[in-house]
Amino acid sequence: MATFLYKLGRLAFRRRHFVALIWVALLTLAGVGAASAPTPGSTSFSIPGTEAQKAFDLLEERFPGMSADGATARVVFKAPEGEKMTDAEHKATVEKAVSELSDGSEVESVADPYQANAVSEDGTVAYAQVRYDVSGMELEDSTKDALEQAAADARDTGLTVEIGGDALQAVPHTGTGEIIGIAVAAVVLVITFGSLLAAGLPLLTAIIGVGIGVSSITALASTLDLGSTTSILASMIGLAVGIDYALFIVSRYRAELAEGREREEAAGRAVGTAGSAVVFAGLTVVIALVGLSVVNIPMLTKMGIAAAGTVAIAVLIALTMIPALLGYAGRKVRPAGEKSKLLGGGRTPKQPGKANMGTRWASFVVRRPVAVLLLGVIGLGAAAVPAASLELGLPDDGSQPTSTTQRRAYDLLSEGFGPGFNGPLMVVVDAKGSEDATGVFDDVSEKMGGLEGVVTATPAAPNKAGDTATITVIPDSKPSSTITEDLVHAMRDTGADIQADTGAEVLVTGTTAMNIDISQKLNDALVPYLILVVGLAFLLLIVVFRSILVPLKAALGFLLSVMAALGAVVAVFQWGWLSGLMGVEETGPIMSMMPIFMVGVVFGLAMDYEVFLVTRMREAYIHGEQPGQAVVTGFKYGARVVTAAAVIMMAVFSGFIGSSDSMVKMIGFGLAIAVLFDAFVVRMAIVPAVLALLGRKAWWLPKWLDRVMPNVDVEGEGLRALSDRDADRDDDKELVRA
């Protein structure tokens, strides 16, 4: 591995024009594809194997004109204080609004509040439901403008008018936070390298990699049914790892220059050593992201694969584009310890015998391993405590900021019709083959309406064939509550009893039921996913480190950091701690996919730091150093760079906290805090403490396993042998000349 990458690095350095041309051409091609591609809509959200999805599929088959996946809008009207929506003046205003809402090629139907019994008992609130034949993301701007204009016209008459539903759904934006994250990364790189040019290389290559990845996703979005959040996730992870991978190779290049090597040789050795770590670190991230497909939720699978593709591009760019750019930079990228003239110039004088911060910290940990280990474990354990009260759910309009019209419409409907009105449940009855379908429909409606926690169950609405019907059930609790979840289970139990008696299939669906099914599916998939991803990465790390205990320690440390990160997410987004600082206007359940998503992404990123830091320790150990001294040596050369990489990754992820989308905001915060815990507590404290306690046992591997395993040579031992052969040839030439 090291020898191959060494040759690749030298080739890219020599043929830099060709390498740069290839990457520029790929970026141009992806950009043209993205620019010419149709605007992506919202991804079709399906959950195979769940009752809610089965009901949706049945609706599409038996109610072909229903457009179950089409966008909906609820235009909610509230009368001024002391007046009612049944007053003639307000009634005329609403009917005029309904007429306006009915216009438009994408409108399927509009329900008049006075004909659909959509006026609250006290007469103060009414709503008109608009159905469209396309999804919210696919609605034309003119359709959305017409919806907002109709509401504005009604509002001008003195009514309070708000719009709920997904018709006003928009592509989430990240605001200026992402730019701030990149700016912080640039500052950290300048401080780390002491050179503006050297700092700019990782940023440039990371942006090129993300540009290719995101443009490719945009170009293929319509073809592959990719959602709007897919590219945001890919850019978030691709930018972070792209900067980090380039950072490690540039740092090693400068270290090789400091040892007196020629620039082409230094580039080859940097790619051969640090590049090997980049390859395996990237592999762990790709495994973790692609492994999300085991959950069998298409949207999550597509997000994971798209992000994994961006990570793969980041690895390839680091291995080829970085040495090519180093060739262009020439002497402007200086050896380690030497600063750019723009930053003060000259070589930084080294004080004899003075150790750097990484060396001093590692020496302290090696002397006090038990105390450091206990402090780290107890600290992460305390941070993980809130995770015990984790509540899962999916965001709805009730989790939107109070400044949005969707949230205000949600509150008005709760006020007028009860909290459960925002999360109606739909019962689909398949009575095909039944002798008395109408009797079955009436029986289902009666039994569902009699359940505890149900406000009302509407009469059955059969299809044209008369073999299938829908029944709307309104609970008396809000959609995200556990009471509503218990009601869904009770309804399904009742449906199973009816099916046993009559043979008619009774299915419960709707957004609320779908959310419950998603949460259950994700919970069921978490353990198999952990086994698959951690197991594969464990085997990979055994090959990399040629050790059993080091990969085991890496996996256990990851579990500590991810549990602590989940605890922090619960404390902020569910409990409301520091919610104002994070811009969280509304607390509530944690997004259902957050735990499994964090497990996947954080595991991959955690292994990055493990590989970069511990490979340097193993390199020192196999070159003859004692175990404790090898730990110190690893920190001497790796701590500064790993610290910079972690700060950069935290800055990039933190930039997404400013997103308008609650899911993106939560993911950005979760990943940033997870990197903080994993890099600075687990990898910088717990890892050296454990290695110091294990001593030589840390690098133990059964002899039979050592014989059968491939030697990937991450430490670059093959390069040392290659250097010795080159030195022998040079000596022979000198003797011949003599």
XYZ file of C-alpha atoms in Angstrom:
738
model
C 0.000 0.000 0.000
C 2.644 2.516 1.085
C 4.881 1.762 -1.918
C 2.023 2.064 -4.389
C 0.848 5.361 -2.912
C 4.456 6.606 -2.802
C 4.729 6.035 -6.543
C 1.308 7.625 -7.097
C 2.351 10.718 -5.139
C 5.562 11.139 -7.134
C 3.697 10.603 -10.400
C 1.097 13.243 -9.491
C 3.891 15.648 -8.501
C 5.686 15.176 -11.850
C 2.553 15.083 -14.031
C 0.805 17.885 -12.157
C -0.554 19.550 -15.315
C -2.299 16.343 -16.353
C -3.687 15.657 -12.846
C -4.965 19.216 -12.410
C -6.580 19.099 -15.855
C -8.440 15.884 -14.992
C -9.925 17.316 -11.782
C -10.837 20.639 -13.388
C -12.518 18.737 -16.236
C -14.493 16.605 -13.752
C -15.576 19.714 -11.846
C -16.651 21.409 -15.087
C -18.521 18.320 -16.268
C -20.359 17.960 -12.945
C -21.162 21.686 -12.910
C -22.611 21.610 -16.426
C -24.665 18.537 -15.513
C -26.018 20.254 -12.410
C -26.856 23.449 -14.298
C -28.732 21.608 -17.055
C -30.542 19.143 -14.783
C -34.207 19.718 -13.890
C -34.949 21.150 -10.457
C -35.065 18.260 -7.972
C -38.324 17.697 -6.141
C -38.827 16.172 -2.748
C -37.727 12.580 -2.530
C -40.541 10.049 -2.442
C -40.670 9.036 1.178
C -41.409 5.342 1.532
C -40.833 2.915 4.381
C -40.974 -0.610 2.930
C -42.317 -3.302 5.225
C -44.427 -1.037 7.459
C -48.211 -1.024 7.843
C -48.433 2.692 7.097
C -46.606 2.236 3.780
C -48.740 -0.772 2.886
C -51.846 1.386 3.393
C -50.429 4.166 1.181
C -49.703 1.631 -1.554
C -53.265 0.292 -1.281
C -54.652 3.836 -1.556
C -52.703 4.436 -4.766
C -54.098 1.205 -6.199
C -57.767 1.576 -5.132
C -58.056 5.411 -5.201
C -56.078 6.250 -8.374
C -57.098 9.925 -8.434
C -56.472 10.585 -4.755
C -52.840 11.815 -5.075
C -51.947 10.542 -1.623
C -48.408 11.905 -2.029
C -49.584 15.326 -3.245
C -49.002 18.491 -1.240
C -51.672 19.830 1.088
C -52.331 23.245 2.548
C -54.618 24.200 5.388
C -55.615 27.845 5.196
C -56.743 28.642 8.743
C -59.024 31.607 9.477
C -59.674 33.106 12.911
C -62.292 35.762 13.608
C -61.414 38.922 15.568
C -62.157 39.003 19.289
C -65.911 38.817 19.977
C -66.800 37.764 16.415
C -67.382 34.409 14.725
C -66.452 32.863 11.411
C -70.153 32.199 10.784
C -70.846 35.941 10.548
C -72.011 36.861 7.058
C -69.097 39.213 6.371
C -66.440 36.653 7.361
C -68.282 33.868 5.551
C -68.195 35.900 2.340
C -64.463 36.518 2.790
C -63.740 32.803 3.246
C -65.859 31.822 0.240
C -63.997 34.366 -1.891
C -60.676 32.902 -0.673
C -61.879 29.368 -1.518
C -62.728 30.568 -5.013
C -59.240 32.068 -5.424
C -57.606 28.919 -4.078
C -59.486 26.749 -6.596
C -57.728 28.414 -9.525
C -54.489 26.869 -10.754
C -53.467 23.883 -12.853
C -51.850 22.057 -9.900
C -54.853 22.323 -7.570
C -56.735 19.043 -7.202
C -59.465 20.106 -4.778
C -60.427 22.739 -2.209
C -62.776 21.946 0.699
C -65.140 24.784 1.665
C -65.118 25.057 5.503
C -68.888 25.575 5.667
C -69.683 22.540 3.523
C -67.004 20.281 5.040
C -67.971 21.041 8.657
C -64.544 22.600 9.200
C -65.656 25.300 11.657
C -64.811 24.975 15.363
C -67.618 24.473 17.894
C -67.237 28.001 19.264
C -67.261 29.389 15.704
C -63.995 31.314 16.043
C -61.755 29.176 13.799
C -62.314 27.637 10.373
C -60.035 26.130 7.760
C -60.057 25.371 4.046
C -58.067 22.321 2.958
C -56.330 22.522 -0.424
C -54.986 19.400 -2.144
C -52.456 19.514 -4.976
C -51.531 16.806 -7.460
C -47.758 17.253 -6.965
C -45.527 17.315 -3.888
C -44.629 20.492 -2.007
C -41.116 20.635 -3.447
C -42.490 20.278 -6.990
C -45.105 23.033 -6.733
C -44.452 25.922 -9.085
C -43.659 29.299 -7.551
C -46.789 30.744 -9.152
C -48.933 28.196 -7.277
C -47.309 29.074 -3.949
C -47.656 32.780 -4.697
C -51.371 32.317 -5.429
C -51.806 30.485 -2.115
C -50.072 33.239 -0.158
C -51.944 35.962 -2.053
C -55.321 34.411 -1.248
C -54.371 34.350 2.432
C -53.141 37.965 2.271
C -56.400 39.148 0.661
C -58.433 37.504 3.426
C -56.092 38.929 6.044
C -56.729 42.450 4.743
C -60.369 42.156 5.844
C -59.344 41.848 9.502
C -59.202 38.057 9.849
C -56.161 36.223 11.201
C -55.063 33.908 8.376
C -52.212 31.377 8.497
C -51.143 28.540 6.177
C -50.206 25.064 7.403
C -49.274 21.858 5.608
C -46.379 21.090 3.277
C -47.415 23.242 0.290
C -45.021 26.008 1.350
C -42.173 23.547 1.856
C -38.875 24.982 0.634
C -35.320 23.775 0.163
C -33.553 24.276 3.515
C -30.746 26.809 3.631
C -27.761 26.937 5.952
C -27.451 30.695 6.189
C -24.041 32.281 6.782
C -22.986 29.649 9.322
C -21.363 27.437 6.702
C -19.246 30.353 5.454
C -18.210 31.146 9.030
C -17.226 27.484 9.486
C -14.970 27.632 6.426
C -13.469 30.924 7.649
C -12.641 29.345 11.039
C -11.096 26.385 9.225
C -8.929 28.784 7.200
C -7.683 30.534 10.358
C -6.828 27.200 12.013
C -4.947 26.058 8.913
C -2.910 29.278 8.771
C -1.987 28.912 12.465
C -1.120 25.230 11.982
C 1.062 25.680 8.907
C 2.295 29.231 9.456
C 1.802 29.778 5.746
C -1.087 31.213 3.758
C -0.314 29.064 0.718
C 0.013 25.796 2.640
C -3.224 26.618 4.472
C -5.012 27.309 1.215
C -4.247 23.928 -0.361
C -6.565 21.837 1.897
C -9.337 24.402 1.529
C -8.996 24.499 -2.253
C -9.005 20.722 -2.704
C -11.884 20.259 -0.241
C -14.002 22.827 -2.091
C -13.211 21.177 -5.432
C -14.155 17.765 -4.022
C -17.413 19.035 -2.524
C -18.144 20.907 -5.744
C -17.809 17.715 -7.782
C -19.805 15.663 -5.274
C -22.676 18.107 -4.756
C -22.885 18.984 -8.459
C -23.071 15.290 -9.313
C -25.843 14.803 -6.754
C -27.754 17.768 -8.186
C -27.316 16.480 -11.736
C -28.659 13.039 -10.761
C -31.286 14.236 -8.252
C -34.302 13.839 -10.522
C -33.094 10.576 -12.046
C -32.288 8.920 -8.709
C -35.075 10.633 -6.708
C -32.675 12.392 -4.317
C -34.097 14.817 -1.770
C -32.978 18.360 -1.032
C -31.202 17.380 2.207
C -29.024 14.811 0.399
C -26.637 17.422 -1.002
C -26.502 19.292 2.342
C -25.345 16.151 4.160
C -22.814 15.360 1.422
C -21.371 18.883 1.547
C -21.256 18.821 5.363
C -19.271 15.589 5.578
C -17.325 16.014 2.341
C -16.048 19.450 3.330
C -14.982 18.296 6.788
C -13.109 15.146 5.728
C -11.756 16.799 2.577
C -9.982 19.479 4.621
C -8.773 16.941 7.172
C -7.349 14.455 4.655
C -5.494 17.164 2.758
C -4.263 18.616 6.060
C -2.598 15.341 7.067
C -0.793 14.926 3.744
C 0.429 18.544 3.590
C 1.640 18.283 7.201
C 3.583 15.106 6.437
C 5.033 16.725 3.300
C 6.384 19.638 5.338
C 7.800 17.206 7.912
C 9.587 15.283 5.143
C 11.014 18.551 3.790
C 12.270 19.389 7.279
C 14.229 16.117 7.215
C 16.072 17.327 4.117
C 14.291 15.395 1.356
C 13.806 16.719 -2.156
C 10.321 18.010 -2.918
C 9.238 15.218 -5.249
C 10.540 12.603 -2.814
C 8.820 14.391 0.089
C 5.521 14.398 -1.822
C 5.850 10.694 -2.552
C 6.625 9.844 1.055
C 3.804 12.049 2.360
C 1.282 10.236 0.157
C 2.857 6.850 0.971
C 2.594 7.313 4.750
C -0.124 9.858 5.595
C -1.923 8.844 2.391
C -2.176 5.252 3.622
C -3.875 6.502 6.773
C -6.181 8.640 4.615
C -7.229 5.602 2.568
C -8.151 3.509 5.604
C -9.752 6.417 7.437
C -11.842 7.113 4.354
C -12.781 3.442 4.114
C -14.177 3.458 7.655
C -16.297 6.528 6.865
C -17.557 4.958 3.626
C -18.396 1.689 5.420
C -20.338 3.577 8.074
C -22.293 5.640 5.520
C -23.043 2.854 3.046
C -24.015 0.647 5.994
C -27.043 2.893 6.551
C -28.679 0.896 3.761
C -29.315 -1.982 6.200
C -32.081 0.127 7.767
C -34.035 -0.268 4.491
C -35.315 3.297 4.408
C -34.667 4.474 0.830
C -34.184 8.135 1.765
C -31.570 7.261 4.405
C -29.847 4.841 2.029
C -29.562 7.497 -0.679
C -28.258 10.086 1.787
C -25.601 7.654 3.033
C -24.444 6.536 -0.419
C -24.300 10.117 -1.740
C -22.238 11.250 1.263
C -19.987 8.175 0.918
C -19.358 9.062 -2.726
C -18.300 12.577 -1.696
C -15.923 11.087 0.907
C -14.412 8.797 -1.748
C -13.818 11.835 -3.979
C -12.152 13.614 -1.028
C -9.763 10.659 -0.598
C -8.851 10.558 -4.304
C -8.282 14.324 -4.428
C -6.057 14.193 -1.336
C -3.929 11.444 -2.901
C -3.532 13.071 -6.337
C -4.488 16.740 -6.373
C -2.525 17.652 -3.236
C 0.870 16.391 -4.547
C 0.106 18.070 -7.890
C -0.588 21.406 -6.195
C 2.526 20.971 -4.063
C 4.436 20.666 -7.327
C 2.968 23.963 -8.509
C 3.698 25.649 -5.154
C 7.384 24.704 -5.204
C 9.452 26.476 -2.565
C 6.508 28.574 -1.415
C 5.441 25.669 0.821
C 8.179 25.625 3.441
C 9.462 22.837 5.690
C 7.871 22.333 9.095
C 9.097 24.940 11.564
C 9.607 27.563 8.876
C 7.053 30.334 8.397
C 5.998 32.266 5.341
C 7.464 35.743 4.898
C 3.886 37.039 4.943
C 3.645 35.816 8.528
C 6.919 37.091 9.804
C 9.365 35.136 7.661
C 12.402 33.158 8.616
C 12.781 29.852 10.339
C 11.396 29.554 13.830
C 14.341 28.953 16.140
C 13.952 25.796 18.195
C 15.041 25.800 21.785
C 17.169 22.732 22.478
C 15.394 20.126 24.567
C 12.059 21.957 24.638
C 9.176 19.584 23.921
C 6.042 20.663 22.096
C 2.589 20.655 23.685
C 1.697 17.209 22.312
C 4.824 15.680 23.807
C 4.250 17.273 27.208
C 0.610 16.168 27.328
C 1.374 12.591 26.260
C 4.189 12.370 28.823
C 1.758 13.475 31.528
C -0.848 10.893 30.463
C 1.744 8.105 30.346
C 2.787 8.990 33.917
C -0.818 9.218 35.219
C -2.819 6.826 33.005
C -5.330 5.639 35.627
C -6.322 9.154 36.740
C -6.710 10.397 33.137
C -8.683 7.295 32.147
C -11.101 7.570 35.070
C -11.601 11.307 34.563
C -12.340 10.847 30.852
C -14.745 7.942 31.313
C -16.624 9.607 34.198
C -16.888 12.893 32.276
C -18.315 11.240 29.164
C -20.599 9.115 31.316
C -22.021 12.244 32.939
C -22.578 13.854 29.527
C -24.395 10.706 28.382
C -26.945 10.757 31.252
C -29.609 12.769 29.340
C -29.604 10.090 26.620
C -31.506 7.840 29.062
C -34.602 10.044 28.568
C -34.318 10.096 24.772
C -37.685 10.497 23.021
C -37.826 9.894 19.281
C -40.149 11.396 16.694
C -40.182 13.222 13.386
C -40.560 16.997 13.073
C -43.955 18.430 12.157
C -45.355 21.958 12.032
C -45.501 21.933 15.846
C -41.692 21.912 15.950
C -41.395 24.917 13.622
C -40.362 28.316 15.036
C -43.283 30.437 16.266
C -42.340 33.056 13.674
C -43.474 30.801 10.798
C -46.991 30.747 9.372
C -46.966 26.931 9.508
C -46.457 26.980 13.275
C -49.110 29.668 13.807
C -51.587 27.655 11.716
C -50.761 24.582 13.824
C -51.482 26.521 17.034
C -54.761 27.948 15.669
C -55.993 24.467 14.714
C -55.047 23.134 18.153
C -56.921 26.016 19.755
C -60.049 25.553 17.657
C -60.277 21.805 17.171
C -57.966 20.221 19.764
C -54.295 19.146 19.681
C -55.001 15.872 17.868
C -56.467 17.655 14.863
C -52.940 18.358 13.561
C -52.195 14.645 13.396
C -55.262 12.863 11.991
C -55.015 9.111 11.561
C -56.329 7.401 8.459
C -57.807 3.923 8.575
C -57.877 2.073 5.252
C -60.307 -0.865 5.084
C -59.827 -3.444 2.333
C -63.109 -5.372 2.159
C -62.548 -6.823 -1.293
C -64.260 -10.209 -1.436
C -66.472 -9.449 1.559
C -70.208 -10.078 1.123
C -71.226 -6.985 3.106
C -68.516 -4.368 2.548
C -70.740 -1.510 3.708
C -71.464 -3.305 6.987
C -67.728 -3.872 7.518
C -66.993 -0.193 6.886
C -69.642 0.930 9.398
C -68.376 -1.582 11.970
C -64.787 -0.337 11.656
C -65.867 3.309 11.967
C -67.948 2.555 15.067
C -65.241 0.532 16.822
C -62.480 3.025 16.033
C -64.635 5.905 17.267
C -65.252 4.069 20.541
C -61.594 3.697 21.464
C -60.241 5.682 24.403
C -58.395 8.783 23.247
C -60.433 9.249 20.047
C -62.371 12.515 19.615
C -64.198 11.417 16.488
C -64.118 8.912 13.649
C -65.682 10.008 10.359
C -68.072 7.811 8.401
C -66.370 5.541 5.882
C -65.648 7.026 2.441
C -65.612 4.135 -0.068
C -63.992 4.128 -3.511
C -65.953 3.768 -6.767
C -65.684 -0.020 -6.682
C -67.064 -0.073 -3.158
C -64.437 -2.550 -1.946
C -62.142 -0.149 -0.086
C -62.861 2.776 2.232
C -61.027 5.373 4.266
C -61.950 6.545 7.762
C -60.373 9.595 9.408
C -59.780 9.323 13.151
C -59.006 12.428 15.224
C -57.129 11.717 18.494
C -57.363 13.989 21.538
C -53.578 14.228 21.968
C -50.905 15.951 19.890
C -49.180 13.973 17.103
C -45.791 13.593 18.837
C -47.125 12.394 22.212
C -46.751 8.857 23.554
C -50.517 8.812 24.143
C -51.073 9.078 20.384
C -48.543 6.288 19.821
C -50.436 4.055 22.250
C -53.676 4.882 20.417
C -52.177 3.810 17.069
C -51.196 0.458 18.586
C -54.723 0.076 20.050
C -56.271 0.844 16.651
C -54.091 -1.758 14.980
C -55.023 -4.350 17.593
C -58.685 -3.556 16.959
C -58.095 -3.870 13.218
C -56.487 -7.285 13.700
C -59.559 -8.460 15.640
C -61.882 -7.197 12.900
C -59.809 -8.962 10.253
C -60.000 -12.204 12.229
C -63.810 -11.909 12.399
C -64.619 -10.621 8.906
C -61.568 -11.253 6.732
C -61.350 -7.547 5.843
C -57.868 -6.031 6.178
C -57.719 -2.906 8.354
C -54.621 -0.692 8.058
C -53.728 2.464 10.012
C -51.708 5.126 8.217
C -51.247 8.891 7.990
C -48.240 11.052 8.794
C -48.423 10.333 12.526
C -48.653 6.566 12.026
C -45.835 6.723 9.486
C -43.632 8.538 11.994
C -44.331 5.868 14.617
C -43.445 3.114 12.128
C -40.227 4.893 11.145
C -39.126 5.204 14.770
C -39.818 1.526 15.380
C -37.983 0.481 12.217
C -34.962 2.576 13.138
C -34.895 1.186 16.683
C -35.067 -2.374 15.358
C -32.226 -1.707 12.892
C -29.828 -0.046 15.355
C -28.273 -3.213 16.815
C -27.817 -5.014 13.454
C -26.331 -1.826 12.040
C -23.905 -1.498 14.930
C -22.833 -5.120 14.529
C -22.304 -4.746 10.778
C -20.491 -1.405 10.734
C -18.421 -1.803 13.896
C -17.652 -5.414 12.938
C -16.385 -4.541 9.455
C -14.390 -1.569 10.723
C -12.990 -3.707 13.553
C -11.668 -6.219 11.001
C -10.256 -3.382 8.899
C -8.449 -1.870 11.889
C -6.994 -5.257 12.833
C -5.392 -5.297 9.386
C -4.196 -1.683 9.739
C -2.775 -1.904 13.289
C -2.001 -5.669 13.357
C -3.468 -5.761 16.847
C -6.594 -7.055 18.595
C -6.762 -4.729 21.596
C -6.167 -1.439 19.753
C -9.242 -1.837 17.473
C -11.278 -3.063 20.461
C -10.288 0.000 22.455
C -11.145 2.203 19.453
C -14.655 0.722 19.215
C -15.353 1.062 22.953
C -14.101 4.640 22.937
C -16.446 5.409 20.055
C -19.429 4.079 22.009
C -18.528 6.420 24.862
C -18.292 9.472 22.631
C -21.487 8.767 20.662
C -23.520 8.212 23.852
C -22.165 11.457 25.297
C -23.023 13.274 22.063
C -26.566 11.880 22.100
C -26.866 13.074 25.695
C -25.862 16.575 24.609
C -28.403 16.512 21.759
C -31.170 15.513 24.187
C -30.138 18.238 26.654
C -30.316 20.969 23.987
C -33.091 19.913 21.600
C -35.365 18.010 23.995
C -34.718 19.571 27.403
C -33.961 23.063 26.081
C -30.574 23.660 27.721
C -28.733 26.429 25.844
C -31.515 26.295 23.239
C -31.446 30.081 22.785
C -27.724 30.017 22.055
C -28.223 27.272 19.466
C -31.206 28.978 17.832
C -33.630 26.236 18.893
C -36.998 27.974 19.206
C -39.020 24.834 19.918
C -37.933 21.766 21.894
C -39.444 18.340 21.369
C -38.629 14.727 20.506
C -35.303 13.971 18.846
C -35.510 13.157 15.149
C -36.040 9.394 14.763
C -33.082 8.817 12.484
C -30.663 10.835 14.638
C -29.279 7.961 16.804
C -28.560 5.583 13.926
C -27.282 8.422 11.737
C -24.935 9.649 14.460
C -23.696 6.120 15.070
C -22.788 5.781 11.402
C -21.188 9.143 10.757
C -19.497 9.597 14.130
C -18.009 6.106 13.987
C -16.436 6.861 10.631
C -15.069 10.212 11.798
C -13.858 8.763 15.116
C -11.844 6.157 13.271
C -10.216 8.971 11.271
C -8.510 10.301 14.375
C -7.760 6.791 15.613
C -6.003 5.891 12.372
C -4.057 9.153 12.042
C -2.893 9.243 15.654
C -2.243 5.566 16.373
C -0.523 4.751 13.077
C 2.194 7.247 14.072
C 2.515 5.461 17.433
C 2.754 2.061 15.743
C 5.287 3.449 13.288
C 7.485 4.471 16.233
C 6.906 1.159 18.035
C 7.871 -1.103 15.134
C 10.952 1.048 14.583
C 12.209 0.050 18.031
C 10.769 2.456 20.601
C 9.332 1.313 23.931
C 5.484 1.287 24.126
C 5.281 4.329 26.406
C 7.784 6.302 24.350
C 5.935 5.321 21.150
C 2.781 6.927 22.560
C 4.726 10.128 23.256
C 6.297 10.071 19.790
C 2.894 9.630 18.178
C 1.634 12.709 19.997
C 4.811 14.634 19.206
C 4.162 14.368 15.473
C 0.402 13.877 15.360
C -1.271 15.794 18.201
C -0.994 19.256 16.640
C -2.371 18.101 13.313
C -5.162 15.968 14.833
C -6.157 18.888 17.070
C -6.286 21.216 14.083
C -8.293 18.639 12.110
C -10.807 18.271 14.940
C -11.225 22.030 15.351
C -11.743 22.380 11.602
C -14.317 19.592 11.524
C -16.154 21.109 14.494
C -16.163 24.512 12.774
C -17.574 23.049 9.547
C -20.298 21.081 11.325
C -21.152 24.001 13.610
C -21.760 26.110 10.516
C -24.830 23.989 9.776
C -26.421 24.845 13.139
C -27.646 28.021 11.444
C -29.743 26.031 8.961
C -33.455 26.766 8.608
C -34.145 23.019 8.622
C -34.462 21.521 12.125
C -33.051 18.187 10.944
C -29.911 19.794 9.461
C -29.510 21.980 12.579
C -29.699 18.941 14.854
C -27.275 16.918 12.728
C -24.773 19.794 12.616
C -24.824 20.224 16.400
C -24.707 16.481 17.071
C -21.712 15.892 14.812
C -19.831 18.946 16.134
C -20.235 17.929 19.784
C -19.412 14.301 18.932
C -16.118 15.375 17.323
C -15.349 17.460 20.417
C -15.875 14.498 22.744
C -14.172 11.941 20.536
C -11.117 13.932 19.490
C -10.295 15.720 22.729
C -11.496 13.248 25.361
C -11.366 9.799 23.775
C -8.464 10.043 21.318
C -6.373 12.639 23.179
C -6.866 11.305 26.711
C -8.449 7.861 26.970
C -6.509 6.317 24.057
C -2.979 7.180 25.315
C -3.987 6.235 28.874
C -5.202 2.795 27.767
C -2.134 2.215 25.557
C 0.151 3.207 28.431
C -1.603 0.712 30.722
C -1.504 -2.096 28.143
C 2.166 -1.621 27.195
C 3.377 -4.248 24.728
C 0.078 -6.145 25.034
C -1.561 -3.382 23.027
C 0.274 -4.562 19.906
C -0.265 -8.291 20.457
C -1.601 -10.360 17.584
C -1.891 -14.171 17.422
C 0.869 -15.605 15.250
C -1.549 -17.610 13.096
C -3.552 -14.450 12.376
C -0.384 -12.488 11.646
C 0.572 -15.079 9.008
C -2.755 -15.073 7.161
C -3.417 -11.338 7.230
C -2.262 -9.129 4.326
C 0.456 -6.628 5.157
C -0.884 -3.232 4.081
C 2.203 -1.404 5.426
C 0.483 1.746 6.672
C 3.653 2.690 8.573
C 5.722 2.924 5.381
C 8.239 0.200 6.282
C 8.481 -0.593 2.576
C 9.556 2.995 1.935
C 12.409 2.631 4.410
C 13.572 -0.489 2.583
C 13.208 1.379 -0.709
C 15.302 4.222 0.711
C 17.998 1.776 1.845
C 18.205 0.262 -1.659
C 18.487 3.740 -3.181
C 21.258 4.598 -0.729
C 23.132 1.370 -1.626
C 22.889 2.200 -5.322
C 24.238 5.709 -4.652
C 27.163 4.207 -2.680
C 27.910 1.814 -5.548
C 27.965 4.708 -8.004
C 30.372 6.633 -5.771
C 32.701 3.603 -5.584
C 32.628 3.192 -9.375
C 33.493 6.858 -9.874
C 36.285 6.580 -7.325
